[in-house]
């Protein structure tokens, strides 16, 4: 039994309680009220139905907590919108039994504005939906997996990178299978170490993943282990497809290399052109005066013969100088119809005098009907020069070099074939020969730029180049150049053994 004073305070506390508190009978009639409803005084509620007073209903509310208390004998709660005001306010109804001899005699019901559970749920749902949308529309592939490797998040970008549909990934994909052999363990090891962004984190880790069709795709991976407390529950990874970036980087490198090579060739060309000019004038003098002496003097036959030889050699020198001037002509990127046979002959003419070519038999089978090719002559010179030099180097100065040209009416192309009887290109080397800086030559002997430049030139002219080789059987390069540049630039590089 409470002391009188206690009771007084408790009654005052109930009075001061700033929320509706009512005591209800089994048939939902108000037995006592402290309602704070201004429109209806508490005394006027007594004996009336709760649902009628507060909700203007003729029947009890379906989800009423009071009803649950009558049914179970235990406290209960429910929540609902304020139907009288129609406002969006959500209230919570707490109810508990007043017992008498173990039986429920009446039920106390308190209506509180807090906590609006549905609102919290709604907000939770909304922020979940926002998060979902963020993940789905992220530009990088997002994949989360539980501890067993089962994929639990797989967004559209991941579907694009990996080649699985979102549903396939969620139903069947094991996250361990998205990496090539052994790579998954390496990723997890890095993730657990401190090296890339701290324990449980992986920042900007370069890795390859396996596309569904078996292709390997370069990825920049950011990943994290998801913890609950100190327990690992999942991993999440953000997969950035690096193919475009790498392609652009390669393009840039190629352009830089071409510039570098072009500069190198240009300065060599300038030097050669300077020397050629210097030689041209005195050679002109030698030819002229030899001719004058031969014409003006009555020379003994032996002397005349010797002077004839001088004249011949001087004219050959002039011819060489003329070719050299032509070869180094500073006409950059000038596309004009050019005679490919002549361009090859000019390159051969200049190279043949080199000691490297002395014991090399050169066979040419030029198609006399070969139409002209719309091309940049300087680039053509570099193209043939590089391939022929490679062949001579492979022959180590001994063997046969065959050059054939032909018109291919089906493709409308000029076909140039340059073959040597050297040692050939090993199968593991063949796929790399067009890569910049790829060389098998000793340091100082080759930069590995020659064929990458050749490839760039053929590409610029909308043509294709293929390398064929069988070990011990020499190497053969086949170039096809369209007579006029193609609009779509049909470009290809292929190697075959
Ligand atoms: N005719 C050939 N026979 C055998 N191997 C060849 C032949 N042509 C090219 N190669 C191989 O291809 C590689 C790349 O050739 P590339 O012309 O690009 O570079 P390089 O000749 O090594 O150097 P650089 O031409 O820049 O001085 C060579 O190192 C060589 O291994
Ligand atoms: Mg080379």
Tab-separated table of N, CA, C and O and ligand atoms in Angstrom, residues 386 390 393 441 450-451, ligand 2:
chain	number	residue	atom	x	y	z
A	386	UNK	N	63.718	0.545	-92.649
A	386	UNK	CA	63.713	-0.210	-91.392
A	386	UNK	C	63.598	-1.713	-91.616
A	386	UNK	O	64.312	-2.499	-90.990
A	390	UNK	N	66.599	-4.400	-90.943
A	390	UNK	CA	66.378	-5.520	-90.019
A	390	UNK	C	66.782	-6.836	-90.672
A	390	UNK	O	67.420	-7.680	-90.051
A	393	UNK	N	70.463	-7.117	-90.945
A	393	UNK	CA	71.054	-7.396	-89.635
A	393	UNK	C	70.823	-8.861	-89.252
A	393	UNK	O	71.701	-9.515	-88.700
A	441	UNK	N	68.163	-7.221	-79.679
A	441	UNK	CA	69.570	-6.909	-79.977
A	441	UNK	C	70.285	-6.406	-78.730
A	441	UNK	O	69.641	-5.922	-77.796
A	450	UNK	N	62.311	0.549	-84.540
A	450	UNK	CA	62.154	0.416	-85.989
A	450	UNK	C	60.781	-0.083	-86.412
A	450	UNK	O	60.054	0.604	-87.142
A	451	UNK	N	60.389	-1.270	-85.941
A	451	UNK	CA	59.133	-1.855	-86.408
A	451	UNK	C	57.908	-1.155	-85.823
A	451	UNK	O	56.835	-1.178	-86.424
B	2	LIG	MG1	65.222	-2.456	-86.557
